[in-house]
Amino acid sequence: MSGPASCDCTPSFADGSQDLELFVEGDELYATMLSAIATAKRYIGLESYIFADDEIGQRFAEALAERANAGVSVRLHIDAAGSLFWTSRRLERYLREHKVHVRWFHRWSWRKPLRYNRRNHRKLLVVDGIQAFIGGFNIHRQNSRSVFGERRWRDSHLRLGGNLAAQAAELFQDFWSKRRYRRKNHTAEGTSVLLPNDSRYCRRSLRCAYNDMFAGASKSIYLTTPYFVPDRGTQRALVLAAKRHVDVRLLVPRKGDVRLVRWASRAAYSNLLGSGVRIYEYLPRVLHAKTAVVDGEYGTIGTANLDYRSFFVNHELNVFTRDPVLCSTLQAQFLNDLNQAEEIQIAQWRRRPWTNQLFEMVGWMARRWL
């Protein structure tokens, strides 16, 4: 991949290996996260869009409570809208009684109703600044094979060590303290760097970084996202890449948890398909992973979807990486997922019923609010 960065807020990288581990199964991820929590000596910071009062949430609540009772500083930041129908007062009361500091992000307020639209969509765990976890997995049973069975959601998450874990701790502290991220230049100390979409210097850092990736692609762009409602600039970047004969492939879910989002997503298909972008719908399960890999050598994984909310409204956090092992693994996982997906053929797409097109128009009109 080549090409200069198009925005000062996009990442730059250095040489050197970093401590990274990819997870695509919830049971393995949750076990590793719980083990990390159990080792905490000084502090634990956890942000989750969904923290459910179910078998998984209760395991985490007990683990957090045990460490808090042992004198570890434990802070839990839950999104008020994301967890509205998932958590319970009983679970919150249990956590507070066991010395866990619980904070709700943007609860509904009649005095400030507009702020309810902006959500904390980040999923971040930090333990002593030594270990950190970031990705698409929420704390709920839908991601566990042992609990939810073969219908479990397909997702991706990353464990971080070393300087990346220290950066994650800095990001958590800034957000907890209600400070905007202070770094201006996102220069990695190795092959990877964490990038939030909101800093003192740019409110669209993730959009800049994604579109910079697309503009520099020379061979391939492989995208996985559960919610694909791209702004026109992002669509244009993908179209231009396809017209440069870059192999652009997009993987989205056939089964989704928000029907209106699926309609809005499909409204963007015609323009992309007509330009040579190949679109696949994942069939077996709900797809919730958010990853991209370009030319097999530049990748990202995190909490951001390719939609208006992630790029312009919500708080998000992604890892951008040139780590060769991780990029290779992300690409292999993408190609493996394609084996369980169906490609949308443009000729068939153009013959879809007019009722579908009507629903797509309705979804597209609501795209900024999804």
XYZ file of C-alpha atoms in Angstrom:
370
model
C 0.000 0.000 0.000
C 1.240 3.470 -0.836
C 0.054 7.028 -0.899
C 0.381 9.928 1.473
C -1.918 10.456 4.382
C -4.831 12.731 3.541
C -5.321 14.088 7.054
C -3.011 14.983 9.944
C -5.075 12.861 12.330
C -4.526 9.594 10.448
C -1.969 7.184 11.958
C 1.698 6.788 11.132
C 3.724 3.753 12.136
C 7.170 2.657 13.288
C 9.023 -0.641 13.186
C 8.892 -3.202 15.967
C 6.588 -5.976 17.095
C 3.737 -5.514 19.575
C 1.736 -7.768 21.872
C -1.539 -8.468 20.014
C -4.000 -11.369 20.118
C -7.168 -11.724 18.023
C -10.360 -13.363 19.345
C -13.361 -14.416 17.264
C -15.148 -16.608 19.841
C -16.841 -15.120 22.883
C -16.144 -17.946 25.326
C -12.382 -17.727 24.750
C -12.425 -13.941 24.924
C -14.514 -13.750 28.088
C -12.328 -16.345 29.827
C -9.211 -14.336 28.977
C -10.797 -11.057 30.089
C -11.944 -12.570 33.385
C -8.463 -13.989 33.987
C -6.978 -10.550 33.358
C -9.456 -8.967 35.790
C -8.487 -11.528 38.441
C -4.828 -10.427 38.195
C -5.557 -6.717 38.758
C -3.505 -5.130 41.537
C -4.157 -1.387 41.089
C -7.086 -0.560 38.811
C -9.624 -1.859 36.307
C -11.434 0.294 33.761
C -14.297 -1.159 31.715
C -16.454 0.551 29.098
C -19.277 -1.399 27.471
C -22.136 -0.355 25.237
C -24.130 -3.334 26.540
C -23.587 -4.829 30.001
C -26.383 -7.359 30.362
C -27.851 -8.875 33.500
C -27.442 -12.424 32.205
C -25.065 -15.349 32.658
C -22.144 -13.446 31.100
C -22.823 -10.113 32.754
C -23.132 -11.769 36.152
C -19.736 -13.449 35.744
C -18.155 -10.095 35.023
C -20.033 -8.402 37.864
C -18.768 -11.002 40.333
C -15.196 -10.694 39.038
C -15.274 -6.893 39.264
C -16.831 -7.005 42.738
C -14.180 -9.432 44.006
C -11.348 -7.140 42.896
C -13.081 -4.031 44.257
C -13.528 -5.732 47.632
C -9.799 -6.520 47.560
C -8.984 -2.815 47.334
C -8.534 -2.484 43.569
C -10.013 0.668 42.008
C -12.766 -0.612 39.688
C -14.586 1.771 37.344
C -17.404 0.667 35.042
C -18.765 2.976 32.335
C -22.016 1.714 30.758
C -23.896 3.373 27.923
C -27.382 4.284 29.131
C -29.096 3.734 25.775
C -27.163 0.643 24.721
C -27.892 -1.135 28.006
C -31.402 0.261 28.483
C -33.172 -3.080 28.012
C -30.246 -5.312 28.998
C -29.076 -4.435 32.476
C -31.049 -4.081 35.721
C -31.172 -2.024 38.889
C -30.468 -5.224 40.800
C -27.162 -5.702 38.981
C -26.218 -2.048 39.405
C -27.046 -2.196 43.115
C -24.913 -5.340 43.518
C -21.939 -3.639 41.877
C -22.233 -0.473 43.946
C -22.606 -2.448 47.170
C -19.309 -4.137 46.347
C -17.432 -0.843 45.827
C -17.504 -0.791 42.011
C -17.766 2.778 40.694
C -20.601 2.626 38.140
C -21.234 5.489 35.750
C -23.945 5.742 33.075
C -23.104 7.587 29.884
C -25.722 10.147 28.835
C -28.833 9.080 30.652
C -32.005 10.688 29.353
C -32.474 14.247 30.594
C -35.351 16.595 29.820
C -32.900 19.454 30.317
C -30.459 18.113 27.712
C -32.480 15.856 25.391
C -30.188 16.234 22.368
C -27.171 14.720 24.093
C -29.049 11.392 24.323
C -28.394 10.973 20.607
C -24.652 10.726 21.219
C -23.647 7.337 22.597
C -20.502 5.727 23.980
C -20.195 2.752 21.635
C -16.705 1.776 22.849
C -15.969 -1.657 24.331
C -12.749 -1.293 26.273
C -11.227 -3.142 29.219
C -8.002 -1.909 30.832
C -6.205 -3.776 33.643
C -3.354 -1.992 35.463
C -2.240 -0.410 32.182
C -0.637 -3.763 31.379
C -3.444 -5.520 29.500
C -6.285 -4.080 27.435
C -9.084 -5.438 25.242
C -10.887 -3.635 22.413
C -13.335 -4.709 19.706
C -16.942 -5.492 18.922
C -17.877 -7.845 21.772
C -20.371 -6.560 24.322
C -20.898 -8.183 27.719
C -23.915 -10.390 26.965
C -24.915 -13.987 26.344
C -25.426 -13.584 22.574
C -21.674 -13.921 22.036
C -21.235 -17.129 24.045
C -21.359 -20.510 22.348
C -21.718 -22.310 25.679
C -24.771 -20.209 26.562
C -26.309 -19.139 23.237
C -25.285 -22.163 21.178
C -24.656 -22.226 17.444
C -26.685 -19.022 17.007
C -24.019 -16.989 18.812
C -23.039 -13.742 17.158
C -19.926 -13.611 14.970
C -17.614 -10.904 16.322
C -13.952 -9.897 16.630
C -11.916 -8.496 19.522
C -8.267 -7.776 20.258
C -6.095 -8.157 23.348
C -3.356 -5.537 23.694
C -0.198 -5.495 25.778
C 2.817 -3.233 26.198
C 2.619 0.384 25.063
C -0.800 -0.167 23.458
C -2.252 -1.179 26.822
C -0.714 1.953 28.335
C -2.299 4.065 25.589
C -5.643 2.352 26.228
C -5.357 3.262 29.917
C -4.741 6.889 28.942
C -7.809 6.838 26.687
C -9.980 5.354 29.423
C -8.805 7.942 31.959
C -9.435 10.822 29.549
C -12.947 9.612 28.822
C -13.776 8.946 32.481
C -12.508 12.449 33.341
C -14.569 13.914 30.469
C -11.482 15.179 28.673
C -11.102 15.040 24.923
C -8.143 12.955 23.795
C -5.003 15.069 23.937
C -2.664 13.573 21.343
C -2.477 15.520 18.092
C -0.246 13.207 16.069
C -1.278 9.552 16.141
C 2.226 8.159 15.735
C 2.605 4.546 16.782
C 5.527 3.398 18.894
C 5.404 0.192 16.866
C 3.209 -1.337 14.197
C -0.135 -0.428 15.807
C -1.908 2.529 17.386
C -5.265 3.218 19.045
C -7.382 5.893 17.399
C -10.561 7.409 18.898
C -12.946 9.339 16.696
C -12.974 12.358 18.992
C -9.933 14.369 20.032
C -9.172 18.029 20.622
C -8.025 18.307 17.028
C -10.461 16.281 14.909
C -14.048 15.089 15.384
C -13.804 12.725 12.416
C -10.542 10.905 13.012
C -11.891 7.452 12.151
C -13.527 8.615 8.930
C -10.238 10.282 7.947
C -8.283 7.126 8.739
C -10.646 4.780 6.885
C -10.782 6.951 3.780
C -7.003 7.308 3.848
C -6.762 3.499 3.846
C -9.108 3.277 0.868
C -7.273 6.019 -1.063
C -3.932 4.240 -0.637
C -5.111 0.756 -1.618
C -3.436 -0.764 -4.675
C -4.554 -4.423 -4.569
C -7.434 -5.166 -2.204
C -9.869 -3.755 0.350
C -11.688 -6.314 2.516
C -14.337 -4.829 4.822
C -16.519 -6.460 7.471
C -19.199 -4.372 9.161
C -22.603 -5.147 10.700
C -23.998 -1.689 9.958
C -23.097 -0.318 6.539
C -24.692 3.081 6.018
C -21.812 5.048 4.483
C -21.718 8.782 3.893
C -21.203 9.895 0.310
C -17.495 10.592 0.814
C -16.867 7.047 2.025
C -18.920 5.618 -0.840
C -16.884 7.710 -3.256
C -13.605 6.427 -1.798
C -14.714 2.810 -2.320
C -15.986 3.523 -5.838
C -12.725 5.217 -6.821
C -10.742 2.272 -5.467
C -12.826 -0.180 -7.490
C -12.318 1.948 -10.605
C -8.549 1.690 -10.009
C -9.075 -2.085 -10.309
C -8.623 -2.642 -6.581
C -10.435 -5.793 -5.417
C -13.032 -4.197 -3.110
C -15.169 -6.656 -1.136
C -17.732 -5.860 1.533
C -19.139 -8.394 4.014
C -22.380 -7.485 5.792
C -24.964 -9.603 7.647
C -28.018 -11.204 6.062
C -29.436 -11.517 9.578
C -29.355 -8.265 11.518
C -30.613 -7.028 14.856
C -31.993 -3.743 13.433
C -34.196 -4.129 10.333
C -34.222 -0.429 9.437
C -30.410 -0.463 9.271
C -30.561 -3.330 6.773
C -32.853 -1.301 4.526
C -30.575 1.732 4.741
C -27.535 -0.434 4.027
C -29.112 -1.930 0.927
C -29.911 1.546 -0.385
C -26.172 2.017 -1.014
C -25.722 -1.269 -2.896
C -26.644 -0.127 -6.417
C -23.984 2.557 -6.700
C -21.278 0.264 -5.332
C -22.234 -2.814 -7.335
C -22.365 -0.739 -10.503
C -18.805 0.438 -9.862
C -17.356 -3.040 -9.351
C -17.516 -3.366 -5.564
C -18.394 -6.955 -4.593
C -20.914 -7.290 -1.758
C -21.499 -10.444 0.286
C -24.132 -11.192 2.916
C -23.069 -13.450 5.790
C -25.636 -16.220 6.228
C -25.234 -18.415 9.343
C -25.470 -15.949 12.235
C -25.707 -12.315 13.232
C -22.479 -10.656 12.081
C -21.183 -8.011 14.494
C -17.445 -7.781 13.666
C -15.927 -4.488 12.539
C -12.668 -5.050 10.646
C -10.863 -3.932 7.506
C -7.655 -5.030 5.824
C -6.065 -3.291 2.839
C -3.519 -4.916 0.521
C -3.015 -7.582 3.188
C -0.709 -5.219 5.086
C -2.783 -2.450 6.695
C -5.733 -3.253 8.939
C -8.119 -1.997 11.568
C -10.335 -3.592 14.193
C -12.467 -1.953 16.833
C -15.894 -0.627 17.678
C -16.654 1.587 14.672
C -19.167 0.639 12.007
C -19.098 2.130 8.526
C -22.052 4.397 9.196
C -23.022 7.927 10.142
C -23.247 7.212 13.854
C -19.734 5.824 14.162
C -18.109 8.444 11.942
C -19.970 11.565 13.078
C -21.921 11.011 16.308
C -20.869 8.224 18.682
C -17.696 7.772 20.700
C -15.698 4.958 19.070
C -12.242 3.416 19.328
C -10.236 1.370 16.799
C -6.788 -0.159 16.526
C -5.004 0.637 13.253
C -2.171 -1.719 12.474
C 0.569 -2.690 10.067
C 1.471 -5.737 12.123
C 2.060 -8.409 9.443
C 0.776 -11.320 11.528
C -2.419 -9.549 12.592
C -3.132 -8.233 9.080
C -2.610 -11.704 7.641
C -4.927 -13.183 10.288
C -7.626 -10.572 9.632
C -7.464 -11.278 5.906
C -7.628 -15.050 6.436
C -10.635 -14.630 8.741
C -12.368 -12.453 6.156
C -11.851 -15.018 3.400
C -13.064 -17.776 5.719
C -16.226 -15.779 6.451
C -16.810 -15.372 2.699
C -17.172 -19.152 2.481
C -20.325 -18.751 4.566
C -21.692 -15.794 2.621
C -23.707 -15.217 -0.537
C -22.564 -12.686 -3.126
C -25.095 -10.125 -4.333
C -25.227 -10.314 -8.125
C -25.923 -7.012 -9.840
C -28.300 -8.452 -12.449
C -30.434 -10.074 -9.763
C -30.206 -6.974 -7.596
C -31.635 -4.770 -10.321
C -34.676 -7.065 -10.530
C -35.594 -6.792 -6.842
C -39.244 -5.905 -6.070
C -40.289 -2.256 -5.962
C -41.461 -2.761 -2.376
C -37.869 -3.513 -1.364
C -36.748 -0.310 -3.037
C -39.390 1.606 -1.100
C -38.153 0.193 2.212
C -34.573 1.048 1.207
C -35.592 4.639 0.518
C -37.227 4.877 3.946
C -34.112 3.446 5.597
C -31.830 5.827 3.713
C -33.902 8.828 4.777
C -33.345 7.780 8.411
C -29.633 6.997 7.951
C -28.310 9.817 10.150
C -30.274 8.521 13.158
C -29.591 4.782 12.923
